[in-house]
Tab-separated table of C-alpha atoms in Angstrom:
chain	number	residue	atom	x	y	z
A	27	UNK	CA	-28.130	-6.910	-1.528
A	28	UNK	CA	-27.028	-10.496	-1.879
A	29	UNK	CA	-27.537	-12.045	-5.301
A	30	UNK	CA	-25.553	-15.273	-5.216
A	31	UNK	CA	-27.791	-18.128	-4.132
A	32	UNK	CA	-25.261	-20.905	-4.780
A	33	UNK	CA	-22.920	-19.777	-1.990
A	34	UNK	CA	-19.890	-20.581	-4.130
A	35	UNK	CA	-17.055	-18.371	-5.221
A	36	UNK	CA	-15.520	-18.387	-8.674
A	37	UNK	CA	-12.282	-20.406	-8.741
A	38	UNK	CA	-10.446	-17.253	-9.873
A	39	UNK	CA	-10.918	-15.865	-6.345
A	40	UNK	CA	-9.235	-18.788	-4.620
A	41	UNK	CA	-5.746	-17.212	-4.469
A	42	UNK	CA	-7.292	-13.959	-3.187
A	43	UNK	CA	-8.720	-15.598	-0.056
A	44	UNK	CA	-5.710	-17.832	0.598
A	45	UNK	CA	-5.913	-17.318	4.363
A	46	UNK	CA	-9.329	-18.970	4.565
A	47	UNK	CA	-10.313	-22.610	4.143
A	48	UNK	CA	-11.757	-22.710	0.632
A	49	UNK	CA	-14.152	-25.600	1.294
A	50	UNK	CA	-15.568	-23.865	4.364
A	51	UNK	CA	-16.043	-20.394	2.871
A	52	UNK	CA	-19.492	-18.905	3.200
A	53	UNK	CA	-20.219	-15.973	0.903
A	54	UNK	CA	-22.331	-14.249	3.543
A	55	UNK	CA	-20.393	-15.057	6.730
A	56	UNK	CA	-16.968	-14.378	5.176
A	57	UNK	CA	-18.045	-11.299	3.230
A	58	UNK	CA	-15.526	-8.896	4.773
A	59	UNK	CA	-12.557	-11.199	4.132
A	60	UNK	CA	-13.719	-11.877	0.589
A	61	UNK	CA	-14.209	-8.173	-0.114
A	62	UNK	CA	-10.735	-7.311	1.201
A	63	UNK	CA	-9.093	-10.118	-0.750
A	64	UNK	CA	-10.747	-9.141	-4.017
A	65	UNK	CA	-10.144	-5.420	-3.535
A	66	UNK	CA	-6.452	-5.955	-2.816
A	67	UNK	CA	-5.662	-8.526	-5.485
A	68	UNK	CA	-8.546	-9.015	-7.855
A	69	UNK	CA	-8.992	-8.073	-11.469
A	70	UNK	CA	-11.657	-5.706	-12.734
A	71	UNK	CA	-13.696	-8.822	-13.580
A	72	UNK	CA	-13.391	-9.959	-9.943
A	73	UNK	CA	-14.500	-6.522	-8.784
A	74	UNK	CA	-17.556	-6.757	-11.043
A	75	UNK	CA	-18.399	-10.159	-9.516
A	76	UNK	CA	-18.055	-8.571	-6.083
A	77	UNK	CA	-20.418	-5.741	-6.989
A	78	UNK	CA	-22.962	-8.127	-8.540
A	79	UNK	CA	-22.815	-10.447	-5.531
A	80	UNK	CA	-22.916	-7.969	-2.646
A	81	UNK	CA	-23.997	-4.673	-4.162
A	82	UNK	CA	-22.164	-1.374	-4.235
A	83	UNK	CA	-23.553	-0.104	-0.910
A	84	UNK	CA	-22.576	-3.218	1.068
A	85	UNK	CA	-19.040	-3.140	-0.330
A	86	UNK	CA	-18.707	0.572	0.403
A	87	UNK	CA	-19.842	-0.098	3.990
A	88	UNK	CA	-17.234	-2.861	4.427
A	89	UNK	CA	-14.437	-0.711	3.003
A	90	UNK	CA	-15.301	2.435	4.955
A	91	UNK	CA	-15.208	0.462	8.196
A	92	UNK	CA	-11.798	-1.146	7.627
A	93	UNK	CA	-8.467	0.403	8.478
A	94	UNK	CA	-6.841	2.103	5.530
A	95	UNK	CA	-3.688	0.082	6.201
A	96	UNK	CA	-5.607	-3.112	5.319
A	97	UNK	CA	-6.202	-1.891	1.769
A	98	UNK	CA	-3.414	-1.342	-0.745
A	99	UNK	CA	-3.052	2.366	-1.652
A	100	UNK	CA	-3.618	1.728	-5.366
A	101	UNK	CA	-6.744	-0.277	-4.507
A	102	UNK	CA	-8.035	2.527	-2.291
A	103	UNK	CA	-7.941	4.977	-5.169
A	104	UNK	CA	-9.834	2.679	-7.521
A	105	UNK	CA	-12.343	1.677	-4.814
A	106	UNK	CA	-13.170	5.327	-4.221
A	107	UNK	CA	-14.258	5.553	-7.844
A	108	UNK	CA	-15.712	2.054	-8.416
A	109	UNK	CA	-17.692	1.827	-5.152
A	110	UNK	CA	-18.058	5.533	-4.267
A	111	UNK	CA	-16.035	5.128	-1.072
A	112	UNK	CA	-15.791	8.438	0.744
A	113	UNK	CA	-12.956	7.598	3.114
A	114	UNK	CA	-11.153	4.813	4.928
A	115	UNK	CA	-10.603	4.614	8.676
A	116	UNK	CA	-7.172	5.638	9.935
A	117	UNK	CA	-7.593	4.465	13.533
A	118	UNK	CA	-9.306	1.630	15.338
A	119	UNK	CA	-12.668	2.357	16.915
A	120	UNK	CA	-12.560	3.105	20.618
A	121	UNK	CA	-14.038	0.530	22.993
A	122	UNK	CA	-15.271	3.277	25.318
């Protein structure tokens, strides 16, 4: 699910994706970085924007495939409820 056709982020998210070049952000291509930034530092309003833009299932997929150490503990607990996240990875995937 991808609802945002303008490919622009709300200005309120700018400090949450500080490691990326704002003018070059692409909502689709940079989805994982945007999701992590909003989950770790966003407000409930930002989380609602995230859910409206990407959909609950896509966000859950991103979060379940990231290392738990990449997501603040307090954010993990809320994400489990808000996005029905079952678990977070505790180790990197093997290349074998």
